[in-house]
């Protein structure tokens, strides 16, 4: 068979990550196909031979690209070009087989012409390993049977090669009509690139698009792209989401692509480098553009290769793998993955800066002005001297005059807050390009300090100024220690934001409380601020509380040392500096006491009150703690934490005001019994006396009167062999309270923990008491997997599982084996195990604190291990921080004594560690 050669790739094929022959050896493929086609083959056999030859070439090419990319993990552009070249060659070869072998037309009619054109990202020549292949089959007139056959044959072969092909078959007229109706189609056509077939037809399409579709519609296109961008950002959230979408997220590749689309549509550029010549970017900004684009494409390439599919989200497990592939290693107390993610977020911020600069220029030239009436009736803010209003943004009148006074680099943010206007990108560029003006003299000048604290304290929305100052590098220049934590990710499931964004979220919460927006959610913090605190101290402490994150030392201790140097530089006097230092040093104390200790134990409150010493500090620490927890993530603060923090605050404040001696068991017990008598006023006096005499002292201090009343009813007339269960929503605490009453025998606490683990319940608090007449009264507060109380419809199943486990019908240890798993995306986290024994924190119990990796069966394993060692568990407090959990047990030995012996502590610790390790192995399997 005499055959022509398929069309070759353009001579100016750009640099690939490896030699073109390694990507696709055209001569070898053609020799194999010609040899096959010399035989007398059916059409089906011809297609099969073609697919087989191309699949081998495709496999070898993909392997060569992947190997080369592993050796040069940042060579993003050569990698994307290599995948594009490989795909081009596959498409061209398939077209050649379809038109020259299977459906050959030696003398085609005028309608039997076909041009194959790459569109979208493929047309741009940017392909990740598993990118879609978007093709336009262009015909001069309506579709002919020959063209239909060719296209169908091509598509089947491309699908057999496992390519994800997006395709459309159209005439030029149809392209113009559909492109005029739909901006997505228009954008795809903007990036059309001729591949093979009728070249004149493709060139004609290019001309017609420019002349009849693009020309004159620039404003509409820019508006559409800006609207698309806004919608996308709303969907994918903030720039610093801890599992970002590399393609669609804020500061991701789609933002850069939008920029390129608009530039090409409006200016007709073929390369973003031309934007420097056009004055849109400076040379330095263009370098930043190239660096960010290259980094993001490298990340996307590794993400595809490591996952083996077109995934775009950097989930926790993929972050570790991509960081390793790109050569990031652990250093100075930080994991390689954290260093990698900081680089990612810094590049995302750079993308945000560049797109803002570019899009504002486009907006000024191409977006419709506001309606005339709106402009007439909108009161234009009066700006101070040196500023002007450009497109409703705060702009600088004279760059030279602005830069003649260093303080203007801070004043511009104050003027932005005062007028309520956004700062013009040209002003932002000027500030960013002159950060070197912020030197020690400027930082310590009284006026700079005044402006800085006015930004925080005067205008009511400090977060707006702080976020913009942070993005432009001003915050890190004014407080140099802050620069280290910019875009710093904490690799865990607890923190939803980078460290700097977390701090800004905390400041946001504080300003919301001050504005009276959170009175219902945060009544205690709101009342503290209404009564009045030292706002300068509070804002400074909040700004600096995590300043030492990401270093090998304890960030609270090191942060306090840093705060002692930073606070005077900001102009704080010695007394205020001491308070800020103390707040930074102990910013986790209230949270830890409330969540990891039993605040019903008077010793807990007494020890906390001794550490705080005065109401003024308690007030400041309480507000800081609330802001810190709420700033961790959108769902971190809940009623459970709110109840604990409020209770600790109120008890401690009372103790500080009336004296610590009031904190004792006798007072609490008497109050609790009095409250129960009032709650059960309809009970006969004899029954009430029996109930109040039935329990030991710890019972009365550990539970609220509602639980006391519930247990009183459950214990009334109970038989020896009876098990009574009460499941009740505790809405104040966002949990379900599960109360159990039965005859006491060893291992009940463990069985209950197992039963609750089997139904997927998260235990947040557990209390176990024994009555003087031999009954167990256990109370658990549980939440579902989403951290909410159990829905009423799920309570019957919960009850049945508990009953079956207590009766011995279900053995929790066996049943949990299949459920005690760690999710794939969570396996990358490292959580070291720490076990501590504390004999000072409680008067009658030893406190065992187990800080380790969370998993469904952990509490059961720990309780089972303690029970096997004859340890009596009085109560357990569980605090969860993402993948990390702190299980705190209040325990006594079998003789009712504390564990003072170090050898006994070590023996228990060894057994607990063994149980944790065995559970981890089981979860892995």
GROMACS .gro file of C-alpha atoms in nm, residues 117-121 123-124 136 175 179 182-194 205-206 209-210 213-215 217-218 221-222 225 257-270:
model
   49
  117UNK     CA    1  -0.763   2.174   1.611
  118UNK     CA    2  -0.656   2.163   1.977
  119UNK     CA    3  -0.857   2.395   2.201
  120UNK     CA    4  -0.862   2.493   2.571
  121UNK     CA    5  -0.560   2.402   2.784
  123UNK     CA    6  -0.460   2.424   2.262
  124UNK     CA    7  -0.245   2.641   2.488
  136UNK     CA    8  -1.235   2.069   1.757
  175UNK     CA    9  -1.808   2.828   1.597
  179UNK     CA   10  -1.887   3.138   2.071
  182UNK     CA   11  -2.130   3.109   2.544
  183UNK     CA   12  -1.816   3.254   2.705
  184UNK     CA   13  -1.682   2.907   2.794
  185UNK     CA   14  -1.685   2.808   2.425
  186UNK     CA   15  -1.540   3.147   2.332
  187UNK     CA   16  -1.254   3.098   2.580
  188UNK     CA   17  -1.179   2.753   2.440
  189UNK     CA   18  -1.172   2.896   2.085
  190UNK     CA   19  -0.942   3.174   2.198
  191UNK     CA   20  -0.674   2.909   2.249
  192UNK     CA   21  -0.725   2.714   1.927
  193UNK     CA   22  -0.409   2.561   1.784
  194UNK     CA   23  -0.386   2.383   1.449
  205UNK     CA   24  -1.116   3.014   1.152
  206UNK     CA   25  -0.845   3.212   1.331
  209UNK     CA   26  -1.266   3.467   1.524
  210UNK     CA   27  -1.049   3.777   1.555
  213UNK     CA   28  -1.614   3.745   1.736
  214UNK     CA   29  -1.334   3.890   1.948
  215UNK     CA   30  -1.302   4.243   1.807
  217UNK     CA   31  -1.637   4.250   2.258
  218UNK     CA   32  -1.342   4.300   2.494
  221UNK     CA   33  -1.529   3.918   2.786
  222UNK     CA   34  -1.339   4.088   3.071
  225UNK     CA   35  -1.401   3.639   3.326
  257UNK     CA   36  -0.495   3.127   3.301
  258UNK     CA   37  -0.773   3.385   3.338
  259UNK     CA   38  -0.508   3.654   3.329
  260UNK     CA   39  -0.360   3.508   3.010
  261UNK     CA   40  -0.703   3.473   2.844
  262UNK     CA   41  -0.786   3.837   2.905
  263UNK     CA   42  -0.441   3.950   2.790
  264UNK     CA   43  -0.473   3.749   2.471
  265UNK     CA   44  -0.831   3.860   2.407
  266UNK     CA   45  -0.766   4.229   2.470
  267UNK     CA   46  -0.404   4.276   2.361
  268UNK     CA   47  -0.363   3.982   2.124
  269UNK     CA   48  -0.051   3.862   2.310
  270UNK     CA   49   0.087   3.517   2.241
   0.00000   0.00000   0.00000
